[in-house]
PDB file of C-alpha atoms in Angstrom:
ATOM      1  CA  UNK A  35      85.683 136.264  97.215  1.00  0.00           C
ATOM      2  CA  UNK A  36      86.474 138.713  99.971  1.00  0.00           C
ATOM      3  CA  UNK A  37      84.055 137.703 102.698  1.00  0.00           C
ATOM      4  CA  UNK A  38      84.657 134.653 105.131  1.00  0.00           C
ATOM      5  CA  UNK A  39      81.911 132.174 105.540  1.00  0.00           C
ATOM      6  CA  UNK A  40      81.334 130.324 109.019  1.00  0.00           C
ATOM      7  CA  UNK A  41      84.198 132.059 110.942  1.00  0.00           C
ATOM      8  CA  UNK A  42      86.754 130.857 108.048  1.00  0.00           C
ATOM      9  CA  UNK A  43      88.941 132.604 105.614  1.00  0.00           C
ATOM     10  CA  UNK A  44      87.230 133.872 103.019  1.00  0.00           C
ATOM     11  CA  UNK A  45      88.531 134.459  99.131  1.00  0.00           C
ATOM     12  CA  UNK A  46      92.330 135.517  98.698  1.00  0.00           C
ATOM     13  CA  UNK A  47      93.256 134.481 102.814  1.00  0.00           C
ATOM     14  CA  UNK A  48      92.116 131.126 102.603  1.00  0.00           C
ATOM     15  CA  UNK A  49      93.503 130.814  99.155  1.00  0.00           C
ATOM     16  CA  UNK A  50      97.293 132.073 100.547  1.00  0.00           C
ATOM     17  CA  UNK A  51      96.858 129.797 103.187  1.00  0.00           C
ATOM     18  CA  UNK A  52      96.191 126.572 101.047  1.00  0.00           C
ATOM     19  CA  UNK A  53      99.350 127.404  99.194  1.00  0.00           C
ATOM     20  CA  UNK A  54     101.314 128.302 101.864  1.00  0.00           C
ATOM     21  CA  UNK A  55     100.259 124.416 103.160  1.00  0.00           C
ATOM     22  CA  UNK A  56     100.845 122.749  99.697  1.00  0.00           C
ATOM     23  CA  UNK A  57     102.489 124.886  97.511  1.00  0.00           C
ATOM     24  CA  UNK A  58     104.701 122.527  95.997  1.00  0.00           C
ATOM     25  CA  UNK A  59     101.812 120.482  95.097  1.00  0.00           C
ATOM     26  CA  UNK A  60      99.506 123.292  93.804  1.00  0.00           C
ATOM     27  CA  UNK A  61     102.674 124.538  91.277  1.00  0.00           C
ATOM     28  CA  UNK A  62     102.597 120.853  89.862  1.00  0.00           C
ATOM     29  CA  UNK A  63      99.200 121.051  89.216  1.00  0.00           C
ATOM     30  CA  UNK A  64      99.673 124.761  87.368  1.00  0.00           C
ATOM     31  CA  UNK A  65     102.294 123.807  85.359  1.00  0.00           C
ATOM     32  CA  UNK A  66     100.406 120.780  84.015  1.00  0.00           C
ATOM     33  CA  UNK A  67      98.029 123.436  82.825  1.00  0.00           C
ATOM     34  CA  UNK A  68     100.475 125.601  81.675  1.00  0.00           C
ATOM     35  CA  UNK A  69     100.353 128.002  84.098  1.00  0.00           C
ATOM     36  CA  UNK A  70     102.866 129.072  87.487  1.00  0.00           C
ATOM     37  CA  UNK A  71     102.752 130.471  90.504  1.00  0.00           C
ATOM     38  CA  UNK A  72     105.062 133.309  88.897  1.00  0.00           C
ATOM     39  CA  UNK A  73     101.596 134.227  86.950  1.00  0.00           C
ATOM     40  CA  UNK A  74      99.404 135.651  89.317  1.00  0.00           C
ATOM     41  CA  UNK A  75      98.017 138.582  88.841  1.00  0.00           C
ATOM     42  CA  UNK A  76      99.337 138.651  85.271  1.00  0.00           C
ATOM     43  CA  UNK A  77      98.313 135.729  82.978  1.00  0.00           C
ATOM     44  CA  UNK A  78      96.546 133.928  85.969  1.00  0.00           C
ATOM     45  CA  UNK A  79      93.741 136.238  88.225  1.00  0.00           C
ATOM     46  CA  UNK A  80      93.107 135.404  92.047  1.00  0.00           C
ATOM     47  CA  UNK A  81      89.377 133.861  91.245  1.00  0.00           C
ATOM     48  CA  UNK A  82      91.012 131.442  88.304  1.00  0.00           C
ATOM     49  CA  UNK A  83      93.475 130.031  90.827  1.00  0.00           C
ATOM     50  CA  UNK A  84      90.623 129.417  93.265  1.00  0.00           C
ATOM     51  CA  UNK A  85      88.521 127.798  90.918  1.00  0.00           C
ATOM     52  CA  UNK A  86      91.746 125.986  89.383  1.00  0.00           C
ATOM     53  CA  UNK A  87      92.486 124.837  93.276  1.00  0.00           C
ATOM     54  CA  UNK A  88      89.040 123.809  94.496  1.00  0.00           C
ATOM     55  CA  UNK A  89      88.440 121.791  91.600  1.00  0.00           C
ATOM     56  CA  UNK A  90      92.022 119.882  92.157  1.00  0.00           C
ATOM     57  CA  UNK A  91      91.142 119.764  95.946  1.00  0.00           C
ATOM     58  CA  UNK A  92      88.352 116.735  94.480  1.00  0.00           C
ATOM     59  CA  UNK A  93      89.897 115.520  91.687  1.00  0.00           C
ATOM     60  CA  UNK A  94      91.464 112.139  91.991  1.00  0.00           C
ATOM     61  CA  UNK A  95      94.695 111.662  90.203  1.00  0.00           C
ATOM     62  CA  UNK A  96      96.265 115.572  90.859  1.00  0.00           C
ATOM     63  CA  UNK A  97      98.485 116.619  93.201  1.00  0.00           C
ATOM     64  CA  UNK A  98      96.534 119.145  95.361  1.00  0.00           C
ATOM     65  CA  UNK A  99      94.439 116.045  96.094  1.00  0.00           C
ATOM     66  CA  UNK A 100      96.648 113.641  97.442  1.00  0.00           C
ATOM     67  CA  UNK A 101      98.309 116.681  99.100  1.00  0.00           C
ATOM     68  CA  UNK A 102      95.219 118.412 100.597  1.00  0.00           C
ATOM     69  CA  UNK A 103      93.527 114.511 101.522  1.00  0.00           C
ATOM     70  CA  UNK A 104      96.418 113.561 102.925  1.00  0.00           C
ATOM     71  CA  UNK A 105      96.869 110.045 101.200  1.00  0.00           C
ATOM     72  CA  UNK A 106      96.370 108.885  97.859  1.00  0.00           C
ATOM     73  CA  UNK A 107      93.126 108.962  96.078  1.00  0.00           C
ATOM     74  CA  UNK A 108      91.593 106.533  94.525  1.00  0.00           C
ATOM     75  CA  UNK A 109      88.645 106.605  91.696  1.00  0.00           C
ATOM     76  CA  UNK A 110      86.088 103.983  91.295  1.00  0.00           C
ATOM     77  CA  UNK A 111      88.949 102.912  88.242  1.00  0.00           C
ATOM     78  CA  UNK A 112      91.891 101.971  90.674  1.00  0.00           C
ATOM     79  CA  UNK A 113      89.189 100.406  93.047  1.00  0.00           C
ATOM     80  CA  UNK A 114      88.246  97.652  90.336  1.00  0.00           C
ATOM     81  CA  UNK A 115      91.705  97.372  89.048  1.00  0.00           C
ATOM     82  CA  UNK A 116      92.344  96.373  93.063  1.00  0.00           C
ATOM     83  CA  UNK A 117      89.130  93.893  93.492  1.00  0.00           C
ATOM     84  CA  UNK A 118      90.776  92.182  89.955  1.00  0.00           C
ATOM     85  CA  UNK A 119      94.295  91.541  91.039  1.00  0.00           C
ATOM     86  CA  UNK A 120      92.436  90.390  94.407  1.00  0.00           C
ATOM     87  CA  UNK A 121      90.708  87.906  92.272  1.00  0.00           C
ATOM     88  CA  UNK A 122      93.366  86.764  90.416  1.00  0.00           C
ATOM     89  CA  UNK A 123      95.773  85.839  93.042  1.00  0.00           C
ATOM     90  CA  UNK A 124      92.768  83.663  95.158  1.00  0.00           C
ATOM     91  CA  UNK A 125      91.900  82.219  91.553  1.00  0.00           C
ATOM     92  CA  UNK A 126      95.750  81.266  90.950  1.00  0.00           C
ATOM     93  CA  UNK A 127      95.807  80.341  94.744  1.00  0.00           C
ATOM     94  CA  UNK A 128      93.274  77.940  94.044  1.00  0.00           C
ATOM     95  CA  UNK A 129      94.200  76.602  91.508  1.00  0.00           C
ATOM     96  CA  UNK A 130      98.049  75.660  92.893  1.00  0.00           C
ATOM     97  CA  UNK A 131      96.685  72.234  94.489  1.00  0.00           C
ATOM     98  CA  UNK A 132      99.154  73.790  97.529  1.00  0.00           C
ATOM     99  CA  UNK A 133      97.303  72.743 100.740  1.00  0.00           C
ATOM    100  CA  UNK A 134      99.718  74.507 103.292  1.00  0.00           C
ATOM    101  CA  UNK A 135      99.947  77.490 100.744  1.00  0.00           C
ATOM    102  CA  UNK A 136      99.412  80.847 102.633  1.00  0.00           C
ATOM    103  CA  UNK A 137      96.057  82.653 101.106  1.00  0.00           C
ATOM    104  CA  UNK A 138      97.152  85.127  99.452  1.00  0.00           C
ATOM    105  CA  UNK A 139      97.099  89.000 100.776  1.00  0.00           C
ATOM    106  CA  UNK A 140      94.697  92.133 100.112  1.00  0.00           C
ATOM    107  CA  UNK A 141      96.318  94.500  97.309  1.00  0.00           C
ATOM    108  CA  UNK A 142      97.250  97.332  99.719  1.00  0.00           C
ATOM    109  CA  UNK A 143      94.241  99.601  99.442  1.00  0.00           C
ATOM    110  CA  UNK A 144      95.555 103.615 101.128  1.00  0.00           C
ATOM    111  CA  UNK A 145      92.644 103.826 103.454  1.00  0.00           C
ATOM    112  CA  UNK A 146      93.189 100.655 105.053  1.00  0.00           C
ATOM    113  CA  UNK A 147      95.194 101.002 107.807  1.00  0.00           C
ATOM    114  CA  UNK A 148      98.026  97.509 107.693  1.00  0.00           C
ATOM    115  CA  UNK A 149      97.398  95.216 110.743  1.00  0.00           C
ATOM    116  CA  UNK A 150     100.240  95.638 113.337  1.00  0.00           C
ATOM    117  CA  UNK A 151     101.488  92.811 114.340  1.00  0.00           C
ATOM    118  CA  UNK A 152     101.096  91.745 117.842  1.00  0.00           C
ATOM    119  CA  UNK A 153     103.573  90.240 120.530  1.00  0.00           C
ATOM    120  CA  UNK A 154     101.957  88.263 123.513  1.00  0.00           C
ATOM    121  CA  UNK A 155      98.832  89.083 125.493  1.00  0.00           C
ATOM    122  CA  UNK A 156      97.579  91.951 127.384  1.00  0.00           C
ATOM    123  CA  UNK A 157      99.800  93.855 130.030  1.00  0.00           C
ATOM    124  CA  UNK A 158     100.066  91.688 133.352  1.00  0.00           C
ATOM    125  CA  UNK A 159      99.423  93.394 136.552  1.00  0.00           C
ATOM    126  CA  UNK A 160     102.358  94.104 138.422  1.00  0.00           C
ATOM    127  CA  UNK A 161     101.005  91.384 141.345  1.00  0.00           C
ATOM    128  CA  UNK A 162     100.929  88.341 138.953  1.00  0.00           C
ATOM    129  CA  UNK A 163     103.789  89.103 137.276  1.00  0.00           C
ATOM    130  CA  UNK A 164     105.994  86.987 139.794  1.00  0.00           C
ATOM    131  CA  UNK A 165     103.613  83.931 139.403  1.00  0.00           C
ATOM    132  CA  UNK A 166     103.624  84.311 135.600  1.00  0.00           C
ATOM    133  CA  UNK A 167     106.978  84.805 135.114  1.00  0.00           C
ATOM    134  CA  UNK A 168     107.688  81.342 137.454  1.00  0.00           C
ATOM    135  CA  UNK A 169     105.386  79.296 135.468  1.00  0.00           C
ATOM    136  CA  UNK A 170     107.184  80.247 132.456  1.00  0.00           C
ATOM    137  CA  UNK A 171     110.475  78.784 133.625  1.00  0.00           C
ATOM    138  CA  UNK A 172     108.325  75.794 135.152  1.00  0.00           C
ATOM    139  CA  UNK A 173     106.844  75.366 131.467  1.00  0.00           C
ATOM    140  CA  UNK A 174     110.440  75.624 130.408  1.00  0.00           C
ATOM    141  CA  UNK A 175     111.975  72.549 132.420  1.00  0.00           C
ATOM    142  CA  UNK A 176     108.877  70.229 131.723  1.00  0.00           C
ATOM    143  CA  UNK A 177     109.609  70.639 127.794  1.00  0.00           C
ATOM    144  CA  UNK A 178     113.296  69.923 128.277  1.00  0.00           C
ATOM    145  CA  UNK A 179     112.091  66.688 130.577  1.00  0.00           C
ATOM    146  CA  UNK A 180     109.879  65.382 127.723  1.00  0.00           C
ATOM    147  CA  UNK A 181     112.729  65.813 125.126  1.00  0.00           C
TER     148      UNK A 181
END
């Protein structure tokens, strides 16, 4: 547990370091297993709370996870659970005999970035802007002459 692998902290240093970046969630995870920080060395040894931490590192649903992943994870559980509801609202959708109803949206899924909305075009060049900007007002005055 001592040496460092690949130019990385090996052991107790990399272990002091991945508390020091998540501690809070790493003490949630201990005291779900009965344990505390307040242990080590004690009731808790060094290599149990590197086991204990690289096994929560992968394991959906704890703390360390979401922590050390940075976002939620999700099992293959939550996934279908997702697809379902999914299904279910196009199914009711469907069903509504609404023709202007809007499709229904995507369950939010964490990975999946939402789509930004977007306002007007591309940049204009600073040349055209003049032209573009007096064919807006032209635009402008031939709607108020057709009204």
């Amino acid at each position: 547990m001592a040496g460092s692998v690949e130019h990385r902290p090996g052991g107790i240093l990399a272990l002091c370091r991945l508390i020091d970046r998540h501690e809070d969630a790493i003490e949630y995870d201990l005291l779900n297993a009965g344990y505390s920080l307040d242990d080590l060395g004690n009731s808790l040894s060094w290599r149990h709370l590197w086991v204990l931490t690289r096994r929560w590192q992968k394991l959906p649903g704890t703390a360390t996870c979401a922590a050390v992943q940075g976002r939620e994870h999700w099992g293959v559980t939550e996934q279908l659970q997702a697809e379902i509801i999914d299904l279910l609202n196009i199914a009711n959708w469907q069903r509504a005999g609404r023709k202007h109803a809007a499709k229904p949206k995507r369950f939010p899924r964490p990975w999946e970035k939402a789509k930004a909305q977007k306002f007007g075009s591309d940049p204009i060049p600073v040349s055209k802007f003049d032209s573009w900007w007096d064919g807006i007002g032209q635009r402008r005055k031939a709607r108020k002459k057709k009204a």
